Amino acid sequence: PEPEPEPEPAPEPPAPTEDPFNGHLELEEAVAPADGLPSVPQHLRVDLLGNDWVELNWTPSADNGEVVEYRLYRDDGVTYRIRGDQTDPSSGSQNEINKYWSTTSFIDCNFTRFADRVHKCGENSPEIGSSHWYQISAVDDDGNESALSDPLFVQLYSESGAPVAPYTDIYLDGDDTFPFETDFSSTDNFLSRFELVFADEFNGSELDTSKWNTSLTWGHTEAINGEQQYFVDTINFPDFGYDPFKFTGSALSIEAIQTPSSLNSAALGQAFLSGALSSHDKFGFTYGYTEGRMKVGGVSGQLSSFYLFRRWAAEHSPEIDIVEYLGENPFGDEDAFQTYHFTDTVHGNTRSSPTMIAKKDSGNFSDEYHTFGVLWEPSLVIWYIDGQEVKRLSGPQIGRQSMNIVTYLVTGSEWAPTPDTTADNFPLTFEIDYIRVYQRDPYIR
């Protein structure tokens, strides 16, 4: 069936205050109709909206047999088939397929996972700043297709400075027009309205332990994502035998080395020693602008990471990756990556935006210091490099819970290759001039 859009887009109703993530819509039970067709998918809606992608969600359909497919129609003729039996050789892409099916959600289009396979995002992704109508149907195991859902209008954001359409959020005061009247293309346009609430200039000779932990919330004994480094917890184990935190008098340098044989047991057999900082239990905040001036590492195998993270692994568990930078530039461009993650409050899955990319016109981000920042507002996230907007997203799945600051240097992982231990690259470095957090008056606590 062909989509039959309404002449004008209808505004999306606000999420109820008792369920800001719209989980109640996911739990609404559909009834199989008597005509033998699957029920029409209900509540097609936007969970997250970006520059060239949108994450959609809908209520599962019912059928007298079994619903085996959803067909998502875009008004320019693109049709996506979402099925539980689709396969992909990449484990990450397969996990994404499984999540789409179990959560009745879909990203148009997740170029991180499906550039040239399954959903062929390389050719199907919507253009930056484009607008589209969407409708969805359900298909059962006899091949019967339901009628189309109500149409949904989506307007993607332009690359920089796009206006923000008025929206409702339980944490946005009805008289607060800041998100709708501000030019967000540059931090110069709004930062004067914020107050500095946290800062570490790293000008001393040692870490400020009132602000930082040198272990992550999951402890020093667990390595995630296939990472090959051991993060030395110098605060709790000052006599470990290696300190990755070096001070120049004006900056901090996190320095990673190969694990000496004498420390192999203490490092739990990890091949490298590195350092991590986390402000959990010492500083957290809800909404604001976070910025770090940093010189990321440019050696193959190192990943410089700076992000906001929810202290407790429960509830919505948001994470905003301000910058992730791979030293080897595996995709052939000079790229800095931005990603948003959250936990589905109904199913418990970790869901993620596509990994967004900010490119540098010339030279390398690792050649010199740059500022990497993120503005986090109710239902709105905007990323900045050197004070200029590079990416944004909005929607009801934006986190509403306090987060803390995390930064570290990874050496070898599922994403970054093992550093060449025969090359004269060590120590690998990630330099930090400062980290600052600013907030608007309504959110200062």
Short mmCIF file of C-alpha atoms in Angstrom, two decimals, residues 127-429:
data_model
loop_
_atom_site.label_atom_id
_atom_site.label_comp_id
_atom_site.label_asym_id
_atom_site.label_seq_id
_atom_site.Cartn_x
_atom_site.Cartn_y
_atom_site.Cartn_z
CA GLU A 127 19.34 13.78 3.60
CA ILE A 128 20.49 16.23 6.26
CA GLY A 129 17.65 18.60 7.12
CA SER A 130 15.10 16.78 4.95
CA SER A 131 11.46 16.18 5.87
CA HIS A 132 9.42 13.01 5.37
CA TRP A 133 6.13 11.30 6.09
CA TYR A 134 6.21 7.77 7.53
CA GLN A 135 3.59 5.03 7.84
CA ILE A 136 3.96 1.46 9.04
CA SER A 137 2.09 -1.82 8.57
CA ALA A 138 2.30 -5.31 10.06
CA VAL A 139 2.59 -8.60 8.12
CA ASP A 140 1.62 -12.00 9.52
CA ASP A 141 2.93 -15.51 8.85
CA ASP A 142 0.35 -16.02 6.09
CA GLY A 143 1.60 -12.95 4.23
CA ASN A 144 -1.39 -10.80 5.16
CA GLU A 145 -0.56 -7.11 5.51
CA SER A 146 -2.47 -4.77 7.77
CA ALA A 147 -3.72 -1.35 6.80
CA LEU A 148 -1.26 1.50 7.23
CA SER A 149 -0.83 3.37 10.48
CA ASP A 150 -1.63 7.03 10.85
CA PRO A 151 1.07 9.05 9.05
CA LEU A 152 3.90 10.66 11.00
CA PHE A 153 5.69 13.81 9.81
CA VAL A 154 9.40 14.15 10.57
CA GLN A 155 11.58 17.23 10.03
CA LEU A 156 15.30 16.48 10.41
CA TYR A 157 17.73 19.14 11.63
CA SER A 158 19.96 21.09 9.28
CA GLU A 159 23.70 20.88 9.85
CA SER A 160 23.99 23.92 12.16
CA GLY A 161 21.79 26.52 13.77
CA ALA A 162 18.45 24.90 12.98
CA PRO A 163 15.50 26.31 14.94
CA VAL A 164 14.05 24.08 17.64
CA ALA A 165 10.30 23.60 17.32
CA PRO A 166 8.41 24.20 20.59
CA TYR A 167 7.97 21.05 22.65
CA THR A 168 6.81 20.04 26.11
CA ASP A 169 9.05 18.38 28.70
CA ILE A 170 8.36 17.76 32.37
CA TYR A 171 11.65 19.49 33.28
CA LEU A 172 11.17 22.50 31.01
CA ASP A 173 9.23 25.31 32.66
CA GLY A 174 6.32 26.51 30.58
CA ASP A 175 7.73 30.04 30.57
CA ASP A 176 11.25 28.95 29.60
CA THR A 177 11.77 29.81 25.94
CA PHE A 178 15.57 29.35 25.89
CA PRO A 179 15.52 26.24 23.63
CA PHE A 180 13.21 27.88 21.09
CA GLU A 181 14.73 31.37 20.86
CA THR A 182 18.47 30.65 20.90
CA ASP A 183 20.83 30.31 17.95
CA PHE A 184 22.74 27.17 18.93
CA SER A 185 25.23 27.29 16.06
CA SER A 186 27.97 28.65 18.37
CA THR A 187 28.56 28.54 22.13
CA ASP A 188 29.23 32.30 21.92
CA ASN A 189 25.49 32.76 21.43
CA PHE A 190 24.41 31.33 24.78
CA LEU A 191 27.23 30.56 27.24
CA SER A 192 27.05 34.02 28.85
CA ARG A 193 23.64 32.97 30.20
CA PHE A 194 25.21 30.03 32.06
CA GLU A 195 27.10 29.85 35.36
CA LEU A 196 30.31 27.87 35.86
CA VAL A 197 29.51 25.09 38.38
CA PHE A 198 32.50 22.75 37.97
CA ALA A 199 36.04 23.25 36.72
CA ASP A 200 39.38 21.52 36.84
CA GLU A 201 42.15 23.46 35.09
CA PHE A 202 44.76 20.76 35.87
CA ASN A 203 47.32 23.45 36.77
CA GLY A 204 48.64 21.70 39.86
CA SER A 205 51.02 18.82 40.38
CA GLU A 206 48.51 16.13 41.38
CA LEU A 207 44.88 15.11 40.94
CA ASP A 208 42.19 16.92 42.88
CA THR A 209 40.65 13.97 44.71
CA SER A 210 37.68 16.08 45.80
CA LYS A 211 36.60 16.07 42.14
CA TRP A 212 37.84 12.79 40.68
CA ASN A 213 37.97 9.05 41.18
CA THR A 214 40.64 7.07 39.36
CA SER A 215 38.33 4.07 39.00
CA LEU A 216 35.10 3.69 37.05
CA THR A 217 31.71 2.84 38.51
CA TRP A 218 32.12 -0.84 37.65
CA GLY A 219 35.46 -1.06 39.52
CA HIS A 220 39.06 -1.71 38.53
CA THR A 221 38.75 -5.46 38.03
CA GLU A 222 36.41 -5.40 35.02
CA ALA A 223 37.49 -4.61 31.45
CA ILE A 224 34.64 -3.81 29.06
CA ASN A 225 34.39 -3.88 25.25
CA GLY A 226 37.41 -6.14 24.90
CA GLU A 227 39.71 -3.39 26.17
CA GLN A 228 43.32 -4.37 26.69
CA GLN A 229 44.38 -1.77 29.24
CA TYR A 230 44.21 -1.83 33.03
CA PHE A 231 43.11 1.48 34.53
CA VAL A 232 45.43 2.14 37.46
CA ASP A 233 43.43 3.30 40.49
CA THR A 234 46.07 5.58 41.95
CA ILE A 235 43.77 7.01 44.62
CA ASN A 236 42.99 3.67 46.24
CA PHE A 237 46.28 1.97 45.31
CA PRO A 238 48.94 4.71 45.44
CA ASP A 239 51.76 2.16 45.63
CA PHE A 240 50.65 0.20 42.56
CA GLY A 241 53.96 0.83 40.79
CA TYR A 242 52.88 3.06 37.91
CA ASP A 243 51.07 6.41 37.82
CA PRO A 244 49.49 7.24 34.42
CA PHE A 245 48.64 10.82 35.45
CA LYS A 246 51.40 13.28 34.57
CA PHE A 247 51.18 17.04 35.16
CA THR A 248 52.94 19.70 33.11
CA GLY A 249 51.93 22.65 35.28
CA SER A 250 49.22 23.69 32.84
CA ALA A 251 47.68 20.39 31.72
CA LEU A 252 47.16 16.73 32.58
CA SER A 253 48.58 14.01 30.37
CA ILE A 254 47.17 10.49 30.70
CA GLU A 255 50.03 8.24 29.64
CA ALA A 256 49.61 4.58 28.71
CA ILE A 257 52.49 2.10 28.66
CA GLN A 258 53.02 -1.60 28.08
CA THR A 259 52.51 -3.48 31.32
CA PRO A 260 55.90 -4.33 32.87
CA SER A 261 56.29 -8.00 33.70
CA SER A 262 56.63 -7.09 37.38
CA LEU A 263 53.09 -5.61 37.34
CA ASN A 264 51.42 -8.20 35.13
CA SER A 265 49.66 -9.94 38.01
CA ALA A 266 48.53 -6.68 39.63
CA ALA A 267 47.19 -5.56 36.23
CA LEU A 268 45.17 -8.79 35.96
CA GLY A 269 47.11 -9.81 32.87
CA GLN A 270 46.10 -6.76 30.83
CA ALA A 271 48.67 -5.81 28.19
CA PHE A 272 48.74 -2.07 28.92
CA LEU A 273 48.46 0.33 31.84
CA SER A 274 46.44 3.52 31.47
CA GLY A 275 44.30 5.96 33.46
CA ALA A 276 40.66 6.95 33.87
CA LEU A 277 38.92 9.81 35.66
CA SER A 278 35.30 9.76 36.83
CA SER A 279 33.45 12.32 38.93
CA HIS A 280 30.85 9.83 40.23
CA ASP A 281 29.85 10.35 43.88
CA LYS A 282 31.76 13.66 43.81
CA PHE A 283 30.07 15.74 41.12
CA GLY A 284 26.99 15.10 39.05
CA PHE A 285 24.49 17.36 37.35
CA THR A 286 21.30 17.40 35.30
CA TYR A 287 21.33 19.64 32.22
CA GLY A 288 24.07 22.07 31.28
CA TYR A 289 27.02 22.60 28.97
CA THR A 290 30.16 20.48 29.41
CA GLU A 291 33.45 21.27 27.69
CA GLY A 292 36.97 19.88 27.68
CA ARG A 293 40.01 21.36 25.98
CA MET A 294 41.99 18.32 24.90
CA LYS A 295 44.68 17.01 22.62
CA VAL A 296 43.49 13.56 21.60
CA GLY A 297 45.92 10.76 20.85
CA GLY A 298 46.86 10.06 17.24
CA VAL A 299 48.54 6.65 17.44
CA SER A 300 46.88 3.53 16.06
CA GLY A 301 45.24 1.53 18.82
CA GLN A 302 44.47 4.35 21.22
CA LEU A 303 40.98 5.67 21.88
CA SER A 304 40.61 9.04 23.61
CA SER A 305 37.20 9.18 25.28
CA PHE A 306 35.21 11.93 27.05
CA TYR A 307 31.57 11.44 28.02
CA LEU A 308 28.72 11.91 30.50
CA PHE A 309 27.43 8.82 32.29
CA ARG A 310 24.63 7.89 34.66
CA ARG A 311 26.05 6.74 38.02
CA TRP A 312 23.57 3.91 38.54
CA ALA A 313 23.10 1.17 35.95
CA ALA A 314 19.32 1.23 36.21
CA GLU A 315 16.32 3.30 35.20
CA HIS A 316 16.96 5.08 31.88
CA SER A 317 20.79 5.01 32.26
CA PRO A 318 21.70 7.70 29.70
CA GLU A 319 25.20 8.24 28.29
CA ILE A 320 26.34 11.12 26.09
CA ASP A 321 29.64 10.51 24.30
CA ILE A 322 31.07 14.02 23.86
CA VAL A 323 33.99 12.77 21.79
CA GLU A 324 35.57 9.44 20.97
CA TYR A 325 38.66 9.61 18.81
CA LEU A 326 40.47 6.65 17.25
CA GLY A 327 44.13 7.37 16.62
CA GLU A 328 44.30 5.31 13.42
CA ASN A 329 41.35 7.02 11.64
CA PRO A 330 39.99 3.67 10.41
CA PHE A 331 37.39 5.18 8.08
CA GLY A 332 39.79 7.17 5.96
CA ASP A 333 38.72 10.59 7.22
CA GLU A 334 39.81 12.75 10.14
CA ASP A 335 36.83 11.89 12.30
CA ALA A 336 35.64 12.63 15.82
CA PHE A 337 32.68 10.53 16.96
CA GLN A 338 29.57 11.43 18.97
CA THR A 339 26.99 8.92 20.23
CA TYR A 340 24.01 8.83 22.59
CA HIS A 341 22.99 5.69 24.54
CA PHE A 342 20.02 4.94 26.79
CA THR A 343 18.29 1.97 28.38
CA ASP A 344 14.84 1.06 27.10
CA THR A 345 12.65 1.42 30.19
CA VAL A 346 10.29 -1.37 29.08
CA HIS A 347 12.63 -4.02 27.68
CA GLY A 348 15.92 -3.21 29.42
CA ASN A 349 17.93 -3.13 26.17
CA THR A 350 20.67 -0.57 25.69
CA ARG A 351 19.68 1.44 22.64
CA SER A 352 22.03 3.80 20.83
CA SER A 353 21.97 6.48 18.20
CA PRO A 354 24.07 5.91 15.10
CA THR A 355 27.67 6.88 15.77
CA MET A 356 27.73 10.40 14.36
CA ILE A 357 30.84 11.81 12.72
CA ALA A 358 32.40 15.28 12.75
CA LYS A 359 35.07 15.66 10.08
CA LYS A 360 38.06 18.00 10.04
CA ASP A 361 38.72 19.78 6.75
CA SER A 362 42.51 19.51 7.01
CA GLY A 363 45.11 18.24 9.43
CA ASN A 364 44.43 15.95 12.36
CA PHE A 365 42.48 16.54 15.56
CA SER A 366 45.47 14.99 17.31
CA ASP A 367 47.85 17.67 16.00
CA GLU A 368 46.80 20.29 18.53
CA TYR A 369 44.35 21.12 21.30
CA HIS A 370 40.63 21.45 20.51
CA THR A 371 37.58 22.06 22.65
CA PHE A 372 34.96 19.30 22.66
CA GLY A 373 31.62 20.14 24.26
CA VAL A 374 27.99 19.15 24.59
CA LEU A 375 24.87 21.11 25.51
CA TRP A 376 22.36 18.95 27.36
CA GLU A 377 18.88 20.43 27.78
CA PRO A 378 15.48 18.81 28.36
CA SER A 379 14.80 16.73 25.23
CA LEU A 380 17.78 18.29 23.40
CA VAL A 381 21.50 17.47 22.95
CA ILE A 382 23.92 19.49 20.79
CA TRP A 383 27.62 18.70 20.23
CA TYR A 384 30.34 21.30 19.65
CA ILE A 385 33.95 21.31 18.48
CA ASP A 386 35.91 24.53 19.00
CA GLY A 387 32.66 26.23 19.97
CA GLN A 388 30.82 25.41 16.74
CA GLU A 389 27.83 23.08 16.45
CA VAL A 390 28.63 19.79 14.71
CA LYS A 391 25.67 17.48 15.52
CA ARG A 392 22.41 17.48 17.43
CA LEU A 393 19.49 15.29 18.46
CA SER A 394 16.24 15.74 20.33
CA GLY A 395 13.31 13.67 21.55
CA PRO A 396 11.64 12.12 24.59
CA GLN A 397 14.44 9.57 25.08
CA ILE A 398 16.96 12.26 26.06
CA GLY A 399 18.10 11.54 29.62
CA ARG A 400 16.52 13.33 32.55
CA GLN A 401 18.72 11.94 35.33
CA SER A 402 21.92 13.25 36.86
CA MET A 403 25.13 12.26 35.10
CA ASN A 404 28.82 12.49 35.98
CA ILE A 405 31.93 13.19 33.89
CA VAL A 406 34.20 10.42 32.59
CA THR A 407 37.39 10.63 30.55
CA TYR A 408 40.10 8.06 29.83
CA LEU A 409 42.58 6.60 27.38
CA VAL A 410 41.82 3.13 25.98
CA THR A 411 44.64 1.08 24.44
CA GLY A 412 43.31 -1.72 22.24
CA SER A 413 39.68 -2.89 22.26
CA GLU A 414 36.93 -4.35 20.07
CA TRP A 415 36.98 -0.99 18.28
CA ALA A 416 40.64 0.03 18.47
CA PRO A 417 43.37 -2.39 17.29
CA THR A 418 46.19 -3.50 19.56
CA PRO A 419 48.89 -0.80 19.60
CA ASP A 420 52.14 -1.77 17.89
CA THR A 421 54.39 -2.72 20.78
CA THR A 422 57.46 -2.81 18.52
CA ALA A 423 57.10 0.84 17.45
CA ASP A 424 58.58 3.78 19.31
CA ASN A 425 55.12 5.07 20.30
CA PHE A 426 55.07 4.71 24.06
CA PRO A 427 53.93 6.26 26.21
CA LEU A 428 50.66 6.87 24.38
CA THR A 429 49.21 10.19 25.52
#
